[in-house]
Amino acid sequence: MADTPQTPEAVAYQLMRDVMAIEGASAALRESGGPDRAWLLSTYAECLKVVRPDAKSAQMRSF
């Protein structure tokens, strides 16, 4: 990550990848076939709030 700009978004993305690695080892996530789009977006939003507390609460949109 040394070549990656250390923006709040980049840090949140790396944190999400770390969470995914840890939770990916859980039986529940493996049985469901891995993270889906909703899980990824909500986890990234949570990580972004951690590194940027002023970030507004992300609202999930249906696509």
GROMACS .gro file of C-alpha atoms in nm:
model
   63
    1MET     CA    1   0.000   0.000   0.000
    2ALA     CA    2   0.307   0.223  -0.005
    3ASP     CA    3   0.232   0.331  -0.362
    4THR     CA    4  -0.134   0.404  -0.285
    5PRO     CA    5  -0.230   0.759  -0.185
    6GLN     CA    6  -0.327   0.759   0.182
    7THR     CA    7  -0.667   0.920   0.141
    8PRO     CA    8  -0.947   0.835   0.385
    9GLU     CA    9  -1.112   0.637   0.107
   10ALA     CA   10  -0.797   0.431   0.041
   11VAL     CA   11  -0.756   0.357   0.412
   12ALA     CA   12  -1.125   0.259   0.439
   13TYR     CA   13  -1.086   0.029   0.137
   14GLN     CA   14  -0.786  -0.146   0.293
   15LEU     CA   15  -0.972  -0.179   0.622
   16MET     CA   16  -1.267  -0.334   0.435
   17ARG     CA   17  -1.028  -0.583   0.271
   18ASP     CA   18  -0.888  -0.673   0.615
   19VAL     CA   19  -1.239  -0.722   0.755
   20MET     CA   20  -1.329  -0.934   0.452
   21ALA     CA   21  -1.020  -1.152   0.505
   22ILE     CA   22  -1.108  -1.207   0.868
   23GLU     CA   23  -1.481  -1.257   0.818
   24GLY     CA   24  -1.420  -1.461   0.505
   25ALA     CA   25  -1.278  -1.727   0.732
   26SER     CA   26  -1.612  -1.750   0.911
   27ALA     CA   27  -1.831  -2.048   0.832
   28ALA     CA   28  -2.138  -1.831   0.771
   29LEU     CA   29  -1.971  -1.621   0.502
   30ARG     CA   30  -1.820  -1.928   0.332
   31GLU     CA   31  -2.154  -2.109   0.330
   32SER     CA   32  -2.328  -1.812   0.169
   33GLY     CA   33  -2.077  -1.813  -0.116
   34GLY     CA   34  -1.887  -1.507   0.001
   35PRO     CA   35  -1.977  -1.143   0.038
   36ASP     CA   36  -2.247  -0.999  -0.185
   37ARG     CA   37  -2.280  -0.644  -0.312
   38ALA     CA   38  -2.488  -0.525  -0.016
   39TRP     CA   39  -2.233  -0.666   0.230
   40LEU     CA   40  -1.943  -0.501   0.046
   41LEU     CA   41  -2.111  -0.161   0.024
   42SER     CA   42  -2.231  -0.156   0.384
   43THR     CA   43  -1.894  -0.276   0.514
   44TYR     CA   44  -1.710  -0.010   0.311
   45ALA     CA   45  -1.951   0.256   0.443
   46GLU     CA   46  -1.882   0.142   0.801
   47CYS     CA   47  -1.507   0.149   0.739
   48LEU     CA   48  -1.531   0.496   0.585
   49LYS     CA   49  -1.716   0.620   0.896
   50VAL     CA   50  -1.430   0.485   1.110
   51VAL     CA   51  -1.159   0.670   0.920
   52ARG     CA   52  -1.371   0.976   0.840
   53PRO     CA   53  -1.610   1.028   1.133
   54ASP     CA   54  -1.766   1.329   0.961
   55ALA     CA   55  -1.887   1.108   0.672
   56LYS     CA   56  -2.262   1.102   0.646
   57SER     CA   57  -2.441   0.777   0.697
   58ALA     CA   58  -2.450   0.594   0.366
   59GLN     CA   59  -2.794   0.510   0.238
   60MET     CA   60  -2.825   0.188   0.042
   61ARG     CA   61  -2.987   0.233  -0.298
   62SER     CA   62  -3.159  -0.037  -0.496
   63PHE     CA   63  -3.007  -0.083  -0.839
   0.00000   0.00000   0.00000
